[in-house]
Amino acid sequence: MAHLLVVESWVGSMSRLLPRAVREGGHEFTFLTRDLHHYLRSAPEGTSHPLLAARNVLTAETNDLDSLLPTVERLHGALGFDAVVTSCDYYLPTVARIAARLGLPGPTPGSVEDACRKDRTRRVLGEAGVPGPRFAVCADRAAAGEAARELGFPLVVKPVDLCAGMYVRRVDDERQLADACRAIADFPRNARGQVRASALLLEELLDGPEVSVETVSFGGTTQVVGVTDKSLGGAPAFVETGHMFPAALAPDDAQAARDTAVRAVGALGLDSVVAHTEIRLTAAGPRVVEVNPRPAGNRITELIRHVTGIDLAAVCVDVALGRAPDLRRRETGLRSAAVGFLVPDTAGTLESIEGADRVRAEPPVLEAQFAEPGRTVKAAGSNNEYLGHVMAGDAEGLGARARVETLLSGLRPRVSAR
């Protein structure tokens, strides 16, 4: 039995998947957070709170690395940790620093920091010749205006250190660019209270469908688990409206995406990680959107387990422990699985979701979860505003997405004005 230190977590599906993987592997974990109340507002996506399985729940200032490292050293001396992990993007660099400090397995801190900062990822991949969009890193709005005139509209403007598509916007002119830059500047701290970088990233708008490549790197070798497709909506934002695994791609396109992801992971120097690399399949070939040094979110990890039997949360635990992961596929009875999200386009208060009970009862449904009436609704500008999701599989082929879209079409959110 191993003892893992879990530093912070998301409060969505990965808050369940990672503790479950620890338990199913026969291990135990200590949870460390700066704000326990963040996790106690509700039992996430179920009645049994995942923190009930923790051996210890401890508090420390996880946003202050200088004080955190000696604190964790003392905890390590008393409790003895075999690995350190997190499911929250904002603490991936912190976990890498802790692992290095304690002499535990894990990726190098520099590689994780480069992957978690979109501007640094662009520079590293560009120097390595890994294809991506033309881009500019800008210190402020004025610099962004100058860079936009050089790159040419339309463009995508991004914060360099947020996730879930927050404040990522398509801009078609200088007025839209100024509005997007202002919105980013008005969000100086992320959802965990960490001070954000002020830099802005401008990128050319890429054409073509977007996919993600799920990989596992261990012992200097990167293996591809598969390619997932993605549907987007919410323009001018880039809101993920659904995914299917495996992606319905021509073999050459799938292989090109796989090869590009492996190159990107290697260029960043990532090892001992499960990674989720997003790629646009443009007319000129694959272009890397970003590299995330953690298992895929937004239900992709569950889709992969439904189809292949591979649990990427468990793989994440194994590589964190310095153990070779088991990536053998198992027969599950499904050839594809898909998820679709209920994305609100109006603001107000949720009164009901008509059709929810019928959808839950449909035979192909693997999961169907919806927001409760009374919830405050915002028009979606990122992946954080969903009103629910539906997941379904197909035992015969790549029909899972069509099944999910049919199910979603029967749902009618009723939102009253505030």
Tab-separated table of C-alpha atoms in Angstrom:
chain	number	residue	atom	x	y	z
A	1	MET	CA	0.000	0.000	0.000
A	2	ALA	CA	1.334	3.403	-0.993
A	3	HIS	CA	0.537	6.758	0.591
A	4	LEU	CA	-0.107	9.646	-1.806
A	5	LEU	CA	-0.236	13.347	-1.040
A	6	VAL	CA	-3.060	14.979	-3.015
A	7	VAL	CA	-2.622	18.740	-3.231
A	8	GLU	CA	-5.913	20.487	-4.037
A	9	SER	CA	-8.432	19.209	-6.586
A	10	TRP	CA	-11.132	20.241	-8.998
A	11	VAL	CA	-14.661	19.810	-7.704
A	12	GLY	CA	-16.022	18.120	-10.846
A	13	SER	CA	-15.574	14.590	-12.117
A	14	MET	CA	-11.826	14.388	-11.471
A	15	SER	CA	-12.465	15.055	-7.778
A	16	ARG	CA	-14.085	11.596	-7.797
A	17	LEU	CA	-11.887	9.803	-10.317
A	18	LEU	CA	-8.523	10.415	-8.690
A	19	PRO	CA	-9.509	9.344	-5.125
A	20	ARG	CA	-11.314	6.334	-6.602
A	21	ALA	CA	-8.192	5.359	-8.536
A	22	VAL	CA	-6.100	5.640	-5.366
A	23	ARG	CA	-8.503	3.386	-3.468
A	24	GLU	CA	-8.908	0.861	-6.288
A	25	GLY	CA	-5.130	0.605	-6.491
A	26	GLY	CA	-5.042	-0.422	-2.840
A	27	HIS	CA	-3.484	2.865	-1.697
A	28	GLU	CA	-4.428	5.716	0.628
A	29	PHE	CA	-4.094	9.469	0.424
A	30	THR	CA	-3.702	12.596	2.493
A	31	PHE	CA	-5.458	15.678	1.131
A	32	LEU	CA	-3.847	19.105	1.493
A	33	THR	CA	-5.731	22.335	0.836
A	34	ARG	CA	-5.648	26.020	1.687
A	35	ASP	CA	-9.454	26.247	1.903
A	36	LEU	CA	-11.395	23.194	3.010
A	37	HIS	CA	-14.705	25.058	2.658
A	38	HIS	CA	-14.132	25.151	-1.110
A	39	TYR	CA	-14.789	21.403	-1.126
A	40	LEU	CA	-17.534	21.207	1.479
A	41	ARG	CA	-20.191	23.255	-0.303
A	42	SER	CA	-21.653	20.049	-1.716
A	43	ALA	CA	-20.818	16.428	-2.351
A	44	PRO	CA	-19.568	16.668	-5.930
A	45	GLU	CA	-21.656	14.682	-8.383
A	46	GLY	CA	-22.858	12.146	-5.868
A	47	THR	CA	-23.848	11.534	-2.273
A	48	SER	CA	-20.503	10.274	-0.995
A	49	HIS	CA	-17.931	13.024	-0.684
A	50	PRO	CA	-14.525	11.852	-2.021
A	51	LEU	CA	-12.691	13.450	0.909
A	52	LEU	CA	-14.366	10.969	3.247
A	53	ALA	CA	-11.900	8.407	1.902
A	54	ALA	CA	-8.839	10.459	2.877
A	55	ARG	CA	-6.529	9.208	5.596
A	56	ASN	CA	-5.898	12.829	6.597
A	57	VAL	CA	-7.306	16.197	5.528
A	58	LEU	CA	-4.837	18.971	6.275
A	59	THR	CA	-4.628	22.696	5.605
A	60	ALA	CA	-1.670	24.789	4.493
A	61	GLU	CA	-1.135	27.808	2.261
A	62	THR	CA	-0.812	25.966	-1.023
A	63	ASN	CA	-0.478	29.235	-2.967
A	64	ASP	CA	2.782	30.176	-1.231
A	65	LEU	CA	5.461	27.793	-2.461
A	66	ASP	CA	8.170	29.233	-0.191
A	67	SER	CA	6.228	28.332	2.950
A	68	LEU	CA	4.601	25.228	1.491
A	69	LEU	CA	7.778	23.307	0.655
A	70	PRO	CA	9.176	23.209	4.226
A	71	THR	CA	5.677	22.441	5.532
A	72	VAL	CA	5.388	19.453	3.202
A	73	GLU	CA	8.886	18.311	4.160
A	74	ARG	CA	7.790	18.166	7.800
A	75	LEU	CA	4.611	16.309	6.855
A	76	HIS	CA	6.648	13.873	4.801
A	77	GLY	CA	8.866	13.181	7.792
A	78	ALA	CA	5.832	12.405	9.942
A	79	LEU	CA	3.520	10.681	7.465
A	80	GLY	CA	5.772	9.349	4.716
A	81	PHE	CA	4.557	9.992	1.158
A	82	ASP	CA	5.295	7.799	-1.835
A	83	ALA	CA	3.953	10.213	-4.449
A	84	VAL	CA	2.340	13.603	-4.843
A	85	VAL	CA	-0.489	14.393	-7.286
A	86	THR	CA	-3.238	16.890	-8.032
A	87	SER	CA	-6.222	17.024	-10.350
A	88	CYS	CA	-6.234	20.844	-10.490
A	89	ASP	CA	-4.315	22.531	-13.317
A	90	TYR	CA	-3.355	25.478	-11.136
A	91	TYR	CA	-1.353	23.228	-8.791
A	92	LEU	CA	0.453	21.035	-11.327
A	93	PRO	CA	3.653	23.151	-11.104
A	94	THR	CA	3.396	23.123	-7.302
A	95	VAL	CA	3.140	19.324	-7.242
A	96	ALA	CA	6.168	19.003	-9.518
A	97	ARG	CA	8.167	21.253	-7.170
A	98	ILE	CA	7.067	19.234	-4.126
A	99	ALA	CA	7.999	15.927	-5.760
A	100	ALA	CA	11.450	17.270	-6.661
A	101	ARG	CA	11.957	18.614	-3.144
A	102	LEU	CA	10.994	15.298	-1.529
A	103	GLY	CA	12.882	13.153	-4.052
A	104	LEU	CA	9.686	11.490	-5.278
A	105	PRO	CA	8.937	10.406	-8.865
A	106	GLY	CA	7.497	12.963	-11.249
A	107	PRO	CA	8.168	15.197	-14.225
A	108	THR	CA	10.763	17.929	-13.981
A	109	PRO	CA	9.302	21.161	-12.595
A	110	GLY	CA	10.505	23.172	-15.580
A	111	SER	CA	8.723	20.936	-18.078
A	112	VAL	CA	5.427	21.236	-16.184
A	113	GLU	CA	5.769	25.003	-15.843
A	114	ASP	CA	6.416	25.318	-19.571
A	115	ALA	CA	3.337	23.218	-20.361
A	116	CYS	CA	1.089	25.110	-17.936
A	117	ARG	CA	2.007	28.530	-19.326
A	118	LYS	CA	0.592	28.917	-22.823
A	119	ASP	CA	3.177	31.533	-23.825
A	120	ARG	CA	6.080	29.347	-22.719
A	121	THR	CA	4.570	26.348	-24.503
A	122	ARG	CA	4.449	28.362	-27.723
A	123	ARG	CA	8.083	29.362	-27.440
A	124	VAL	CA	9.348	25.873	-26.577
A	125	LEU	CA	7.387	24.189	-29.355
A	126	GLY	CA	8.366	26.868	-31.850
A	127	GLU	CA	12.061	26.413	-31.076
A	128	ALA	CA	11.639	22.642	-31.502
A	129	GLY	CA	9.884	23.016	-34.852
A	130	VAL	CA	6.589	21.557	-33.633
A	131	PRO	CA	3.855	23.167	-35.769
A	132	GLY	CA	1.503	25.658	-34.170
A	133	PRO	CA	-0.210	28.939	-35.051
A	134	ARG	CA	1.625	32.171	-35.678
A	135	PHE	CA	1.542	34.019	-32.365
A	136	ALA	CA	2.679	36.985	-30.326
A	137	VAL	CA	3.175	37.338	-26.575
A	138	CYS	CA	2.127	40.812	-25.456
A	139	ALA	CA	2.824	42.610	-22.197
A	140	ASP	CA	-0.305	44.779	-22.363
A	141	ARG	CA	-3.213	45.918	-24.503
A	142	ALA	CA	-1.153	48.445	-26.425
A	143	ALA	CA	1.374	45.783	-27.391
A	144	ALA	CA	-1.494	43.496	-28.355
A	145	GLY	CA	-2.827	46.126	-30.736
A	146	GLU	CA	0.535	46.413	-32.461
A	147	ALA	CA	0.923	42.627	-32.687
A	148	ALA	CA	-2.592	42.244	-34.102
A	149	ARG	CA	-1.781	44.599	-36.952
A	150	GLU	CA	1.225	42.428	-37.805
A	151	LEU	CA	-0.542	39.068	-37.478
A	152	GLY	CA	-3.780	40.221	-39.088
A	153	PHE	CA	-7.373	39.541	-38.055
A	154	PRO	CA	-9.174	37.266	-37.282
A	155	LEU	CA	-7.206	36.279	-34.190
A	156	VAL	CA	-7.615	34.371	-30.945
A	157	VAL	CA	-6.700	36.186	-27.732
A	158	LYS	CA	-5.918	34.149	-24.617
A	159	PRO	CA	-4.749	34.597	-21.048
A	160	VAL	CA	-1.526	32.641	-20.629
A	161	ASP	CA	-2.425	30.925	-17.353
A	162	LEU	CA	-6.115	30.057	-17.197
A	163	CYS	CA	-7.933	26.859	-18.170
A	164	ALA	CA	-11.376	25.576	-19.215
A	165	GLY	CA	-11.397	28.084	-22.073
A	166	MET	CA	-11.781	31.026	-19.712
A	167	TYR	CA	-11.520	34.356	-21.562
A	168	VAL	CA	-10.336	32.706	-24.781
A	169	ARG	CA	-12.007	34.716	-27.537
A	170	ARG	CA	-12.053	35.112	-31.282
A	171	VAL	CA	-11.536	38.769	-32.242
A	172	ASP	CA	-12.178	40.214	-35.688
A	173	ASP	CA	-11.176	43.830	-35.205
A	174	GLU	CA	-9.402	46.219	-32.856
A	175	ARG	CA	-12.540	47.012	-30.849
A	176	GLN	CA	-13.164	43.327	-30.094
A	177	LEU	CA	-9.488	42.913	-29.238
A	178	ALA	CA	-9.635	45.811	-26.778
A	179	ASP	CA	-12.763	44.359	-25.154
A	180	ALA	CA	-11.173	40.908	-24.826
A	181	CYS	CA	-7.963	42.325	-23.356
A	182	ARG	CA	-9.941	44.424	-20.882
A	183	ALA	CA	-11.941	41.398	-19.719
A	184	ILE	CA	-8.748	39.432	-19.073
A	185	ALA	CA	-7.177	42.349	-17.191
A	186	ASP	CA	-10.299	42.620	-15.011
A	187	PHE	CA	-9.691	39.043	-13.761
A	188	PRO	CA	-6.379	39.497	-11.875
A	189	ARG	CA	-6.621	36.309	-9.767
A	190	ASN	CA	-7.719	32.841	-10.805
A	191	ALA	CA	-10.468	30.853	-9.104
A	192	ARG	CA	-7.982	29.647	-6.467
A	193	GLY	CA	-6.792	33.115	-5.480
A	194	GLN	CA	-3.475	32.931	-7.304
A	195	VAL	CA	-2.200	36.172	-8.840
A	196	ARG	CA	-2.291	35.855	-12.614
A	197	ALA	CA	0.341	36.784	-15.157
A	198	SER	CA	-0.488	39.970	-17.041
A	199	ALA	CA	0.831	38.719	-20.400
A	200	LEU	CA	-1.559	38.165	-23.298
A	201	LEU	CA	-1.235	35.586	-26.057
A	202	LEU	CA	-2.408	36.371	-29.583
A	203	GLU	CA	-2.661	33.560	-32.127
A	204	GLU	CA	-3.800	33.271	-35.701
A	205	LEU	CA	-7.227	31.661	-36.006
A	206	LEU	CA	-6.748	28.058	-37.112
A	207	ASP	CA	-9.134	26.302	-39.465
A	208	GLY	CA	-10.250	22.688	-39.312
A	209	PRO	CA	-11.637	20.329	-36.646
A	210	GLU	CA	-10.091	20.115	-33.191
A	211	VAL	CA	-9.081	16.840	-31.553
A	212	SER	CA	-7.143	15.832	-28.477
A	213	VAL	CA	-4.510	13.138	-28.184
A	214	GLU	CA	-4.291	11.285	-24.877
A	215	THR	CA	-0.772	10.063	-24.086
A	216	VAL	CA	1.183	8.453	-21.271
A	217	SER	CA	4.888	9.176	-20.873
A	218	PHE	CA	7.021	6.959	-18.664
A	219	GLY	CA	10.682	6.008	-18.684
A	220	GLY	CA	11.434	8.283	-21.620
A	221	THR	CA	8.785	6.730	-23.897
A	222	THR	CA	5.439	8.255	-24.845
A	223	GLN	CA	2.549	5.951	-25.742
A	224	VAL	CA	-0.649	7.150	-27.395
A	225	VAL	CA	-3.866	5.894	-25.821
A	226	GLY	CA	-6.062	7.380	-28.520
A	227	VAL	CA	-7.512	10.432	-30.241
A	228	THR	CA	-10.698	12.163	-29.072
A	229	ASP	CA	-12.765	14.518	-31.193
A	230	LYS	CA	-14.279	17.778	-29.982
A	231	SER	CA	-17.216	19.967	-30.914
A	232	LEU	CA	-17.146	23.681	-30.133
A	233	GLY	CA	-19.770	26.392	-29.729
A	234	GLY	CA	-20.462	29.638	-27.926
A	235	ALA	CA	-18.744	31.934	-30.425
A	236	PRO	CA	-16.826	34.171	-30.009
A	237	ALA	CA	-15.817	31.941	-27.081
A	238	PHE	CA	-14.591	28.382	-27.638
A	239	VAL	CA	-16.914	26.336	-25.428
A	240	GLU	CA	-16.557	22.562	-25.634
A	241	THR	CA	-20.027	21.207	-26.427
A	242	GLY	CA	-19.096	17.528	-26.709
A	243	HIS	CA	-16.517	14.800	-27.322
A	244	MET	CA	-16.352	11.327	-28.821
A	245	PHE	CA	-13.726	8.631	-28.310
A	246	PRO	CA	-12.295	7.446	-30.567
A	247	ALA	CA	-12.462	10.291	-33.041
A	248	ALA	CA	-14.045	9.544	-36.405
A	249	LEU	CA	-10.979	10.406	-38.498
A	250	ALA	CA	-9.320	9.161	-41.628
A	251	PRO	CA	-6.350	6.942	-40.659
A	252	ASP	CA	-3.791	9.427	-42.035
A	253	ASP	CA	-5.308	12.316	-40.058
A	254	ALA	CA	-5.383	10.264	-36.863
A	255	GLN	CA	-1.746	9.238	-37.287
A	256	ALA	CA	-0.673	12.809	-38.025
A	257	ALA	CA	-2.377	13.985	-34.834
A	258	ARG	CA	-0.749	11.204	-32.818
A	259	ASP	CA	2.708	11.959	-34.193
A	260	THR	CA	2.343	15.700	-33.557
A	261	ALA	CA	1.275	15.137	-29.950
A	262	VAL	CA	4.220	12.844	-29.263
A	263	ARG	CA	6.572	15.467	-30.711
A	264	ALA	CA	5.019	18.183	-28.552
A	265	VAL	CA	5.262	16.165	-25.345
A	266	GLY	CA	8.872	15.317	-26.160
A	267	ALA	CA	9.796	18.911	-26.980
A	268	LEU	CA	8.495	20.040	-23.603
A	269	GLY	CA	10.533	17.331	-21.873
A	270	LEU	CA	7.500	15.840	-20.142
A	271	ASP	CA	7.922	12.398	-18.608
A	272	SER	CA	6.095	10.496	-15.866
A	273	VAL	CA	2.862	12.186	-16.939
A	274	VAL	CA	-0.484	11.506	-18.498
A	275	ALA	CA	-0.987	14.293	-21.051
A	276	HIS	CA	-3.880	15.748	-23.010
A	277	THR	CA	-2.700	17.557	-26.155
A	278	GLU	CA	-5.174	19.605	-28.169
A	279	ILE	CA	-4.593	19.846	-31.908
A	280	ARG	CA	-6.302	21.510	-34.875
A	281	LEU	CA	-6.308	19.501	-38.093
A	282	THR	CA	-5.821	22.384	-40.519
A	283	ALA	CA	-5.566	22.286	-44.304
A	284	ALA	CA	-1.815	22.762	-43.851
A	285	GLY	CA	-1.537	19.874	-41.369
A	286	PRO	CA	-1.829	19.424	-37.580
A	287	ARG	CA	-1.201	22.466	-35.381
A	288	VAL	CA	-0.798	22.228	-31.590
A	289	VAL	CA	-3.284	24.288	-29.586
A	290	GLU	CA	-1.977	23.400	-26.113
A	291	VAL	CA	-0.422	20.613	-24.056
A	292	ASN	CA	-1.913	19.757	-20.657
A	293	PRO	CA	0.293	17.612	-18.372
A	294	ARG	CA	-2.627	15.784	-16.723
A	295	PRO	CA	-5.442	13.407	-17.677
A	296	ALA	CA	-8.144	14.825	-19.920
A	297	GLY	CA	-11.089	16.490	-18.241
A	298	ASN	CA	-14.629	17.160	-19.433
A	299	ARG	CA	-15.506	13.460	-19.221
A	300	ILE	CA	-12.915	12.340	-21.786
A	301	THR	CA	-11.207	10.154	-19.186
A	302	GLU	CA	-14.530	8.378	-18.574
A	303	LEU	CA	-15.147	7.942	-22.321
A	304	ILE	CA	-11.778	6.234	-22.695
A	305	ARG	CA	-12.479	3.851	-19.812
A	306	HIS	CA	-15.886	2.945	-21.269
A	307	VAL	CA	-14.336	2.033	-24.633
A	308	THR	CA	-10.884	0.637	-23.778
A	309	GLY	CA	-11.032	-0.324	-20.110
A	310	ILE	CA	-7.996	1.923	-19.526
A	311	ASP	CA	-8.410	4.150	-16.472
A	312	LEU	CA	-6.200	7.188	-17.019
A	313	ALA	CA	-6.754	8.347	-13.450
A	314	ALA	CA	-5.257	5.030	-12.264
A	315	VAL	CA	-2.449	5.418	-14.790
A	316	CYS	CA	-1.779	8.874	-13.363
A	317	VAL	CA	-1.415	7.302	-9.902
A	318	ASP	CA	0.928	4.600	-11.225
A	319	VAL	CA	3.321	6.974	-12.992
A	320	ALA	CA	3.319	9.297	-9.970
A	321	LEU	CA	4.485	6.297	-7.924
A	322	GLY	CA	7.210	5.573	-10.477
A	323	ARG	CA	5.501	2.396	-11.656
A	324	ALA	CA	5.169	1.320	-15.282
A	325	PRO	CA	1.521	1.809	-16.243
A	326	ASP	CA	-0.705	-0.952	-17.578
A	327	LEU	CA	-2.105	0.298	-20.907
A	328	ARG	CA	-3.537	-2.994	-22.145
A	329	ARG	CA	-6.972	-2.607	-23.693
A	330	ARG	CA	-9.837	-4.679	-22.371
A	331	GLU	CA	-13.091	-5.683	-24.010
A	332	THR	CA	-15.864	-3.408	-22.750
A	333	GLY	CA	-18.621	-4.074	-25.261
A	334	LEU	CA	-18.411	-0.548	-26.695
A	335	ARG	CA	-16.709	0.674	-29.844
A	336	SER	CA	-17.282	4.368	-29.161
A	337	ALA	CA	-18.547	6.621	-26.390
A	338	ALA	CA	-19.555	10.269	-26.508
A	339	VAL	CA	-20.601	13.058	-24.190
A	340	GLY	CA	-22.632	16.149	-24.954
A	341	PHE	CA	-23.018	19.172	-22.692
A	342	LEU	CA	-26.089	21.254	-22.079
A	343	VAL	CA	-24.746	24.743	-22.775
A	344	PRO	CA	-26.864	27.732	-21.685
A	345	ASP	CA	-27.195	30.707	-24.000
A	346	THR	CA	-29.233	32.941	-21.690
A	347	ALA	CA	-28.803	34.243	-18.153
A	348	GLY	CA	-31.280	33.937	-15.308
A	349	THR	CA	-32.496	31.280	-12.877
A	350	LEU	CA	-33.007	27.663	-13.882
A	351	GLU	CA	-36.633	26.628	-13.436
A	352	SER	CA	-36.486	23.154	-14.971
A	353	ILE	CA	-34.945	20.999	-17.676
A	354	GLU	CA	-37.793	19.493	-19.633
A	355	GLY	CA	-37.103	15.999	-20.923
A	356	ALA	CA	-34.473	15.169	-18.289
A	357	ASP	CA	-36.366	12.198	-16.813
A	358	ARG	CA	-36.992	10.701	-20.243
A	359	VAL	CA	-33.341	11.042	-21.239
A	360	ARG	CA	-32.167	9.373	-18.030
A	361	ALA	CA	-34.347	6.369	-18.842
A	362	GLU	CA	-33.070	5.843	-22.387
A	363	PRO	CA	-31.247	2.478	-22.833
A	364	PRO	CA	-28.077	3.857	-24.504
A	365	VAL	CA	-27.394	6.374	-21.727
A	366	LEU	CA	-24.250	5.792	-19.668
A	367	GLU	CA	-24.577	8.998	-17.635
A	368	ALA	CA	-27.101	11.817	-17.466
A	369	GLN	CA	-26.583	14.560	-14.899
A	370	PHE	CA	-28.352	17.911	-14.808
A	371	ALA	CA	-28.334	21.068	-12.704
A	372	GLU	CA	-31.024	21.439	-10.070
A	373	PRO	CA	-33.786	24.050	-10.357
A	374	GLY	CA	-32.944	27.344	-8.663
A	375	ARG	CA	-29.403	27.483	-9.973
A	376	THR	CA	-28.148	30.835	-11.260
A	377	VAL	CA	-27.471	30.525	-14.971
A	378	LYS	CA	-24.936	32.455	-17.048
A	379	ALA	CA	-24.691	32.445	-20.812
A	380	ALA	CA	-21.730	30.141	-21.394
A	381	GLY	CA	-18.402	31.839	-22.030
A	382	SER	CA	-16.230	28.883	-20.992
A	383	ASN	CA	-16.527	25.224	-19.978
A	384	ASN	CA	-17.589	26.235	-16.459
A	385	GLU	CA	-21.241	27.085	-17.117
A	386	TYR	CA	-22.765	23.773	-18.232
A	387	LEU	CA	-26.259	22.825	-17.075
A	388	GLY	CA	-25.504	19.119	-17.362
A	389	HIS	CA	-24.332	16.390	-19.695
A	390	VAL	CA	-25.422	13.188	-21.401
A	391	MET	CA	-23.076	10.278	-22.151
A	392	ALA	CA	-23.877	7.324	-24.399
A	393	GLY	CA	-22.055	4.503	-26.155
A	394	ASP	CA	-22.276	2.472	-29.346
A	395	ALA	CA	-21.435	-1.232	-29.393
A	396	GLU	CA	-21.265	-1.406	-33.181
A	397	GLY	CA	-19.110	1.508	-34.308
A	398	LEU	CA	-18.736	5.280	-34.239
A	399	GLY	CA	-22.369	6.162	-33.678
A	400	ALA	CA	-22.086	7.410	-30.105
A	401	ARG	CA	-21.994	11.109	-31.006
A	402	ALA	CA	-25.174	10.854	-33.078
A	403	ARG	CA	-26.929	9.124	-30.179
A	404	VAL	CA	-25.885	11.854	-27.746
A	405	GLU	CA	-26.960	14.625	-30.101
A	406	THR	CA	-30.383	12.991	-30.466
A	407	LEU	CA	-30.748	12.792	-26.687
A	408	LEU	CA	-29.657	16.405	-26.183
A	409	SER	CA	-32.165	17.571	-28.765
A	410	GLY	CA	-34.958	16.392	-26.469
A	411	LEU	CA	-33.875	18.628	-23.565
A	412	ARG	CA	-35.389	22.076	-22.975
A	413	PRO	CA	-33.883	24.201	-20.190
A	414	ARG	CA	-36.377	26.721	-18.825
A	415	VAL	CA	-34.592	29.821	-17.548
A	416	SER	CA	-36.431	32.763	-16.033
A	417	ALA	CA	-35.069	36.293	-16.180
A	418	ARG	CA	-33.413	37.553	-13.035
